[in-house]
Amino acid sequence: MHDFNYRHNNLYCESVNIEELARKYGTPLYVYSRNTLISHYRKIKEAFSPINPLVCFSMKANSNLAICKALVKEGAGLDIVSGGELYRAFKTGVSYRKIVYAGVGKTEKEIEIAIKRHIFFFNVESIPELELINKVAGRLGIRQKVAIRINPDIKARTHKYITTGHGGNKFGIDFETAKKIFLGKSRYKNLNISGIHMHIGSQIVDAEPFIRAMKRIAGFIRDLQRRRVAIRWLNIGGGLGIIYSKERPQTAKEYAKAVLPVLKKVNANIILEPGRFIAGNAGALITRVQYIKETPSKNFAIVDAGMNDLIRPSLYGVYHEILPVKSRSYSNSKEIRVFDVVGPICESGDFLGKGRKFISLKEGDLLSVMGAGAYGFSMSSNYNSRPRAAEVMVEGSKTKLIRRRETHEDLIRTEI
Ligand code: LLP
């Protein structure tokens, strides 16, 4: 399915032995497969080829420059949510005309820089934000394209922290208010309000909530068109789920097949903003077992990666598969033991996986936490004054360090 496979009992990323990477670059270490990354981008492009959409990679999933550059080189645009991501986006060499900017709390400074750079679209999340963008655009003498982010009031079955498309959360604008904005858009003299944006949540594994949301939005667009309000762009967001354990998510093809009929009825250009689907399975977090600790109630594998490196299990209680970098067979079932895989951080919530079975696991062994390419490194921190991990990208048999490991000096660099 992806490019992490065993060869003679050793886990490889493409044609590179992960054990060698760990020896060379140390652990914890993020390892990415360029092939998985690019092929997932292409899967989306291909699935949607009948309507030739602009696919903007959602940088929040993984904002490493090398990752983003690889996608930009393939033709991707970028979906950003902050001045920092805007800065990173510039560094990738992406055409500013392929940048879309979402987020509920854009500051005046961020808005100003983005307008000056001539980004493609702001995805606007409230009326005060719309007014601020209008004001800044006026000051700069630039007419700015904006899309209104609609909250279609759809519940998607996913983790409560990552569902964004139902009433009662902070994202988007309700239909009624959006309608008023579109019908009265002439009062925003410096804006070209010509797009609609939606993003209903993340790690959504079936097409049904997307379709429900899109149908509502398509009806809304038709209603506006009847009132002579042209909607030229529809951004359908990201949110496509991936396999972490037993999910059976829709493929890009199935997703496209389900939503294309709805999209084709809307006479607008389409934008997509996938993050996890492109980067998620392209990355693994490699960590070394520091101690095996046996207690009366449980065995712990204490590893050198913690919640500061990968916070998803601690924050959302979600599952990441954990594979031994050297796979072993067993002759006696007693060699199979169950472990909680935990980090060195001083919190009980610091774990990467619970109740995981390993064969003859011992100190010094390497483990690979799978599906860590999205919202892994990008959510990492220096908690407990832990330098952040290094990142490497594998392409065939070649390896490139794309972020060096932080040093202790890095930890205090900005302190006065
Ligand atoms: N567009 C917008 C406006 C978004 O807010 C997001 C993600 C995306 C696109 C990309 O969604 P994706 O295709 O990756 O599902 N940290 C959480 C995920 C938070 C997602 C936030 N928004 C996690 O680790 O599961």
mmCIF file with all atom_site columns, N, CA, C and O in Angstrom, residues 107-135:
data_model
loop_
_atom_site.group_PDB
_atom_site.id
_atom_site.type_symbol
_atom_site.label_atom_id
_atom_site.label_alt_id
_atom_site.label_comp_id
_atom_site.label_asym_id
_atom_site.label_entity_id
_atom_site.label_seq_id
_atom_site.pdbx_PDB_ins_code
_atom_site.Cartn_x
_atom_site.Cartn_y
_atom_site.Cartn_z
_atom_site.occupancy
_atom_site.B_iso_or_equiv
_atom_site.pdbx_formal_charge
_atom_site.auth_seq_id
_atom_site.auth_comp_id
_atom_site.auth_asym_id
_atom_site.auth_atom_id
_atom_site.pdbx_PDB_model_num
ATOM 1   N N  . THR A 1 107 ? -4.655  38.200 11.679 1.00 0.00 ? 107 THR A N  1
ATOM 2   C CA . THR A 1 107 ? -4.402  39.546 12.204 1.00 0.00 ? 107 THR A CA 1
ATOM 3   C C  . THR A 1 107 ? -4.267  40.533 11.046 1.00 0.00 ? 107 THR A C  1
ATOM 4   O O  . THR A 1 107 ? -4.054  40.146 9.892  1.00 0.00 ? 107 THR A O  1
ATOM 5   N N  . GLU A 1 108 ? -4.342  41.827 11.385 1.00 0.00 ? 108 GLU A N  1
ATOM 6   C CA . GLU A 1 108 ? -4.244  42.864 10.353 1.00 0.00 ? 108 GLU A CA 1
ATOM 7   C C  . GLU A 1 108 ? -2.904  42.760 9.625  1.00 0.00 ? 108 GLU A C  1
ATOM 8   O O  . GLU A 1 108 ? -2.815  42.892 8.412  1.00 0.00 ? 108 GLU A O  1
ATOM 9   N N  . LYS A 1 109 ? -1.854  42.512 10.408 1.00 0.00 ? 109 LYS A N  1
ATOM 10  C CA . LYS A 1 109 ? -0.510  42.397 9.828  1.00 0.00 ? 109 LYS A CA 1
ATOM 11  C C  . LYS A 1 109 ? -0.460  41.216 8.844  1.00 0.00 ? 109 LYS A C  1
ATOM 12  O O  . LYS A 1 109 ? 0.069   41.337 7.737  1.00 0.00 ? 109 LYS A O  1
ATOM 13  N N  . GLU A 1 110 ? -1.014  40.088 9.271  1.00 0.00 ? 110 GLU A N  1
ATOM 14  C CA . GLU A 1 110 ? -1.012  38.909 8.395  1.00 0.00 ? 110 GLU A CA 1
ATOM 15  C C  . GLU A 1 110 ? -1.799  39.180 7.114  1.00 0.00 ? 110 GLU A C  1
ATOM 16  O O  . GLU A 1 110 ? -1.375  38.811 6.014  1.00 0.00 ? 110 GLU A O  1
ATOM 17  N N  . ILE A 1 111 ? -2.936  39.844 7.285  1.00 0.00 ? 111 ILE A N  1
ATOM 18  C CA . ILE A 1 111 ? -3.779  40.149 6.129  1.00 0.00 ? 111 ILE A CA 1
ATOM 19  C C  . ILE A 1 111 ? -3.025  41.056 5.156  1.00 0.00 ? 111 ILE A C  1
ATOM 20  O O  . ILE A 1 111 ? -3.015  40.844 3.943  1.00 0.00 ? 111 ILE A O  1
ATOM 21  N N  . GLU A 1 112 ? -2.355  42.048 5.722  1.00 0.00 ? 112 GLU A N  1
ATOM 22  C CA . GLU A 1 112 ? -1.641  43.013 4.886  1.00 0.00 ? 112 GLU A CA 1
ATOM 23  C C  . GLU A 1 112 ? -0.546  42.324 4.055  1.00 0.00 ? 112 GLU A C  1
ATOM 24  O O  . GLU A 1 112 ? -0.442  42.545 2.837  1.00 0.00 ? 112 GLU A O  1
ATOM 25  N N  . ILE A 1 113 ? 0.232   41.505 4.724  1.00 0.00 ? 113 ILE A N  1
ATOM 26  C CA . ILE A 1 113 ? 1.323   40.834 3.982  1.00 0.00 ? 113 ILE A CA 1
ATOM 27  C C  . ILE A 1 113 ? 0.743   39.949 2.881  1.00 0.00 ? 113 ILE A C  1
ATOM 28  O O  . ILE A 1 113 ? 1.231   39.934 1.752  1.00 0.00 ? 113 ILE A O  1
ATOM 29  N N  . ALA A 1 114 ? -0.314  39.239 3.217  1.00 0.00 ? 114 ALA A N  1
ATOM 30  C CA . ALA A 1 114 ? -0.902  38.317 2.235  1.00 0.00 ? 114 ALA A CA 1
ATOM 31  C C  . ALA A 1 114 ? -1.458  39.073 1.024  1.00 0.00 ? 114 ALA A C  1
ATOM 32  O O  . ALA A 1 114 ? -1.291  38.637 -0.118 1.00 0.00 ? 114 ALA A O  1
ATOM 33  N N  . ILE A 1 115 ? -2.098  40.219 1.277  1.00 0.00 ? 115 ILE A N  1
ATOM 34  C CA . ILE A 1 115 ? -2.638  40.995 0.149  1.00 0.00 ? 115 ILE A CA 1
ATOM 35  C C  . ILE A 1 115 ? -1.496  41.533 -0.709 1.00 0.00 ? 115 ILE A C  1
ATOM 36  O O  . ILE A 1 115 ? -1.530  41.457 -1.937 1.00 0.00 ? 115 ILE A O  1
ATOM 37  N N  . LYS A 1 116 ? -0.472  42.048 -0.033 1.00 0.00 ? 116 LYS A N  1
ATOM 38  C CA . LYS A 1 116 ? 0.674   42.596 -0.785 1.00 0.00 ? 116 LYS A CA 1
ATOM 39  C C  . LYS A 1 116 ? 1.319   41.538 -1.675 1.00 0.00 ? 116 LYS A C  1
ATOM 40  O O  . LYS A 1 116 ? 1.860   41.849 -2.723 1.00 0.00 ? 116 LYS A O  1
ATOM 41  N N  . ARG A 1 117 ? 1.290   40.304 -1.204 1.00 0.00 ? 117 ARG A N  1
ATOM 42  C CA . ARG A 1 117 ? 1.887   39.222 -1.995 1.00 0.00 ? 117 ARG A CA 1
ATOM 43  C C  . ARG A 1 117 ? 0.948   38.716 -3.087 1.00 0.00 ? 117 ARG A C  1
ATOM 44  O O  . ARG A 1 117 ? 1.291   37.807 -3.819 1.00 0.00 ? 117 ARG A O  1
ATOM 45  N N  . HIS A 1 118 ? -0.268  39.265 -3.108 1.00 0.00 ? 118 HIS A N  1
ATOM 46  C CA . HIS A 1 118 ? -1.258  38.848 -4.118 1.00 0.00 ? 118 HIS A CA 1
ATOM 47  C C  . HIS A 1 118 ? -1.606  37.377 -4.017 1.00 0.00 ? 118 HIS A C  1
ATOM 48  O O  . HIS A 1 118 ? -1.552  36.644 -5.013 1.00 0.00 ? 118 HIS A O  1
ATOM 49  N N  . ILE A 1 119 ? -1.932  36.917 -2.811 1.00 0.00 ? 119 ILE A N  1
ATOM 50  C CA . ILE A 1 119 ? -2.390  35.525 -2.705 1.00 0.00 ? 119 ILE A CA 1
ATOM 51  C C  . ILE A 1 119 ? -3.716  35.380 -3.442 1.00 0.00 ? 119 ILE A C  1
ATOM 52  O O  . ILE A 1 119 ? -4.403  36.369 -3.718 1.00 0.00 ? 119 ILE A O  1
ATOM 53  N N  . PHE A 1 120 ? -4.067  34.142 -3.725 1.00 0.00 ? 120 PHE A N  1
ATOM 54  C CA . PHE A 1 120 ? -5.232  33.868 -4.562 1.00 0.00 ? 120 PHE A CA 1
ATOM 55  C C  . PHE A 1 120 ? -6.529  34.199 -3.827 1.00 0.00 ? 120 PHE A C  1
ATOM 56  O O  . PHE A 1 120 ? -7.305  35.047 -4.266 1.00 0.00 ? 120 PHE A O  1
ATOM 57  N N  . PHE A 1 121 ? -6.741  33.544 -2.697 1.00 0.00 ? 121 PHE A N  1
ATOM 58  C CA . PHE A 1 121 ? -8.009  33.689 -1.987 1.00 0.00 ? 121 PHE A CA 1
ATOM 59  C C  . PHE A 1 121 ? -7.812  33.777 -0.486 1.00 0.00 ? 121 PHE A C  1
ATOM 60  O O  . PHE A 1 121 ? -6.985  33.048 0.071  1.00 0.00 ? 121 PHE A O  1
ATOM 61  N N  . PHE A 1 122 ? -8.562  34.629 0.144  1.00 0.00 ? 122 PHE A N  1
ATOM 62  C CA . PHE A 1 122 ? -8.781  34.513 1.586  1.00 0.00 ? 122 PHE A CA 1
ATOM 63  C C  . PHE A 1 122 ? -10.056 33.703 1.771  1.00 0.00 ? 122 PHE A C  1
ATOM 64  O O  . PHE A 1 122 ? -11.053 33.971 1.093  1.00 0.00 ? 122 PHE A O  1
ATOM 65  N N  . ASN A 1 123 ? -10.030 32.748 2.673  1.00 0.00 ? 123 ASN A N  1
ATOM 66  C CA . ASN A 1 123 ? -11.264 32.069 3.060  1.00 0.00 ? 123 ASN A CA 1
ATOM 67  C C  . ASN A 1 123 ? -11.732 32.755 4.337  1.00 0.00 ? 123 ASN A C  1
ATOM 68  O O  . ASN A 1 123 ? -11.102 32.616 5.380  1.00 0.00 ? 123 ASN A O  1
ATOM 69  N N  . VAL A 1 124 ? -12.810 33.490 4.226  1.00 0.00 ? 124 VAL A N  1
ATOM 70  C CA . VAL A 1 124 ? -13.206 34.397 5.307  1.00 0.00 ? 124 VAL A CA 1
ATOM 71  C C  . VAL A 1 124 ? -14.186 33.712 6.248  1.00 0.00 ? 124 VAL A C  1
ATOM 72  O O  . VAL A 1 124 ? -15.132 33.060 5.815  1.00 0.00 ? 124 VAL A O  1
ATOM 73  N N  . GLU A 1 125 ? -13.949 33.888 7.529  1.00 0.00 ? 125 GLU A N  1
ATOM 74  C CA . GLU A 1 125 ? -14.692 33.131 8.533  1.00 0.00 ? 125 GLU A CA 1
ATOM 75  C C  . GLU A 1 125 ? -15.665 33.964 9.363  1.00 0.00 ? 125 GLU A C  1
ATOM 76  O O  . GLU A 1 125 ? -16.374 33.423 10.210 1.00 0.00 ? 125 GLU A O  1
ATOM 77  N N  . SER A 1 126 ? -15.670 35.302 9.179  1.00 0.00 ? 126 SER A N  1
ATOM 78  C CA . SER A 1 126 ? -16.614 36.127 9.942  1.00 0.00 ? 126 SER A CA 1
ATOM 79  C C  . SER A 1 126 ? -16.780 37.487 9.259  1.00 0.00 ? 126 SER A C  1
ATOM 80  O O  . SER A 1 126 ? -15.941 37.877 8.433  1.00 0.00 ? 126 SER A O  1
ATOM 81  N N  . ILE A 1 127 ? -17.833 38.207 9.644  1.00 0.00 ? 127 ILE A N  1
ATOM 82  C CA . ILE A 1 127 ? -18.060 39.545 9.064  1.00 0.00 ? 127 ILE A CA 1
ATOM 83  C C  . ILE A 1 127 ? -16.974 40.535 9.490  1.00 0.00 ? 127 ILE A C  1
ATOM 84  O O  . ILE A 1 127 ? -16.452 41.266 8.650  1.00 0.00 ? 127 ILE A O  1
ATOM 85  N N  . PRO A 1 128 ? -16.586 40.569 10.776 1.00 0.00 ? 128 PRO A N  1
ATOM 86  C CA . PRO A 1 128 ? -15.508 41.505 11.126 1.00 0.00 ? 128 PRO A CA 1
ATOM 87  C C  . PRO A 1 128 ? -14.218 41.243 10.347 1.00 0.00 ? 128 PRO A C  1
ATOM 88  O O  . PRO A 1 128 ? -13.504 42.184 9.985  1.00 0.00 ? 128 PRO A O  1
ATOM 89  N N  . GLU A 1 129 ? -13.947 39.975 10.064 1.00 0.00 ? 129 GLU A N  1
ATOM 90  C CA . GLU A 1 129 ? -12.746 39.674 9.259  1.00 0.00 ? 129 GLU A CA 1
ATOM 91  C C  . GLU A 1 129 ? -12.920 40.212 7.841  1.00 0.00 ? 129 GLU A C  1
ATOM 92  O O  . GLU A 1 129 ? -11.995 40.796 7.266  1.00 0.00 ? 129 GLU A O  1
ATOM 93  N N  . LEU A 1 130 ? -14.115 40.040 7.301  1.00 0.00 ? 130 LEU A N  1
ATOM 94  C CA . LEU A 1 130 ? -14.402 40.534 5.944  1.00 0.00 ? 130 LEU A CA 1
ATOM 95  C C  . LEU A 1 130 ? -14.171 42.041 5.881  1.00 0.00 ? 130 LEU A C  1
ATOM 96  O O  . LEU A 1 130 ? -13.560 42.571 4.942  1.00 0.00 ? 130 LEU A O  1
ATOM 97  N N  . GLU A 1 131 ? -14.648 42.715 6.924  1.00 0.00 ? 131 GLU A N  1
ATOM 98  C CA . GLU A 1 131 ? -14.493 44.173 6.959  1.00 0.00 ? 131 GLU A CA 1
ATOM 99  C C  . GLU A 1 131 ? -13.032 44.581 7.064  1.00 0.00 ? 131 GLU A C  1
ATOM 100 O O  . GLU A 1 131 ? -12.593 45.534 6.424  1.00 0.00 ? 131 GLU A O  1
ATOM 101 N N  . LEU A 1 132 ? -12.301 43.839 7.870  1.00 0.00 ? 132 LEU A N  1
ATOM 102 C CA . LEU A 1 132 ? -10.876 44.170 8.025  1.00 0.00 ? 132 LEU A CA 1
ATOM 103 C C  . LEU A 1 132 ? -10.123 43.957 6.711  1.00 0.00 ? 132 LEU A C  1
ATOM 104 O O  . LEU A 1 132 ? -9.323  44.806 6.293  1.00 0.00 ? 132 LEU A O  1
ATOM 105 N N  . ILE A 1 133 ? -10.405 42.855 6.023  1.00 0.00 ? 133 ILE A N  1
ATOM 106 C CA . ILE A 1 133 ? -9.713  42.600 4.743  1.00 0.00 ? 133 ILE A CA 1
ATOM 107 C C  . ILE A 1 133 ? -10.082 43.697 3.740  1.00 0.00 ? 133 ILE A C  1
ATOM 108 O O  . ILE A 1 133 ? -9.229  44.214 3.016  1.00 0.00 ? 133 ILE A O  1
ATOM 109 N N  . ASN A 1 134 ? -11.342 44.091 3.747  1.00 0.00 ? 134 ASN A N  1
ATOM 110 C CA . ASN A 1 134 ? -11.802 45.164 2.851  1.00 0.00 ? 134 ASN A CA 1
ATOM 111 C C  . ASN A 1 134 ? -11.042 46.459 3.137  1.00 0.00 ? 134 ASN A C  1
ATOM 112 O O  . ASN A 1 134 ? -10.575 47.146 2.230  1.00 0.00 ? 134 ASN A O  1
ATOM 113 N N  . LYS A 1 135 ? -10.885 46.742 4.434  1.00 0.00 ? 135 LYS A N  1
ATOM 114 C CA . LYS A 1 135 ? -10.188 47.977 4.830  1.00 0.00 ? 135 LYS A CA 1
ATOM 115 C C  . LYS A 1 135 ? -8.711  47.940 4.399  1.00 0.00 ? 135 LYS A C  1
ATOM 116 O O  . LYS A 1 135 ? -8.205  48.894 3.798  1.00 0.00 ? 135 LYS A O  1
#
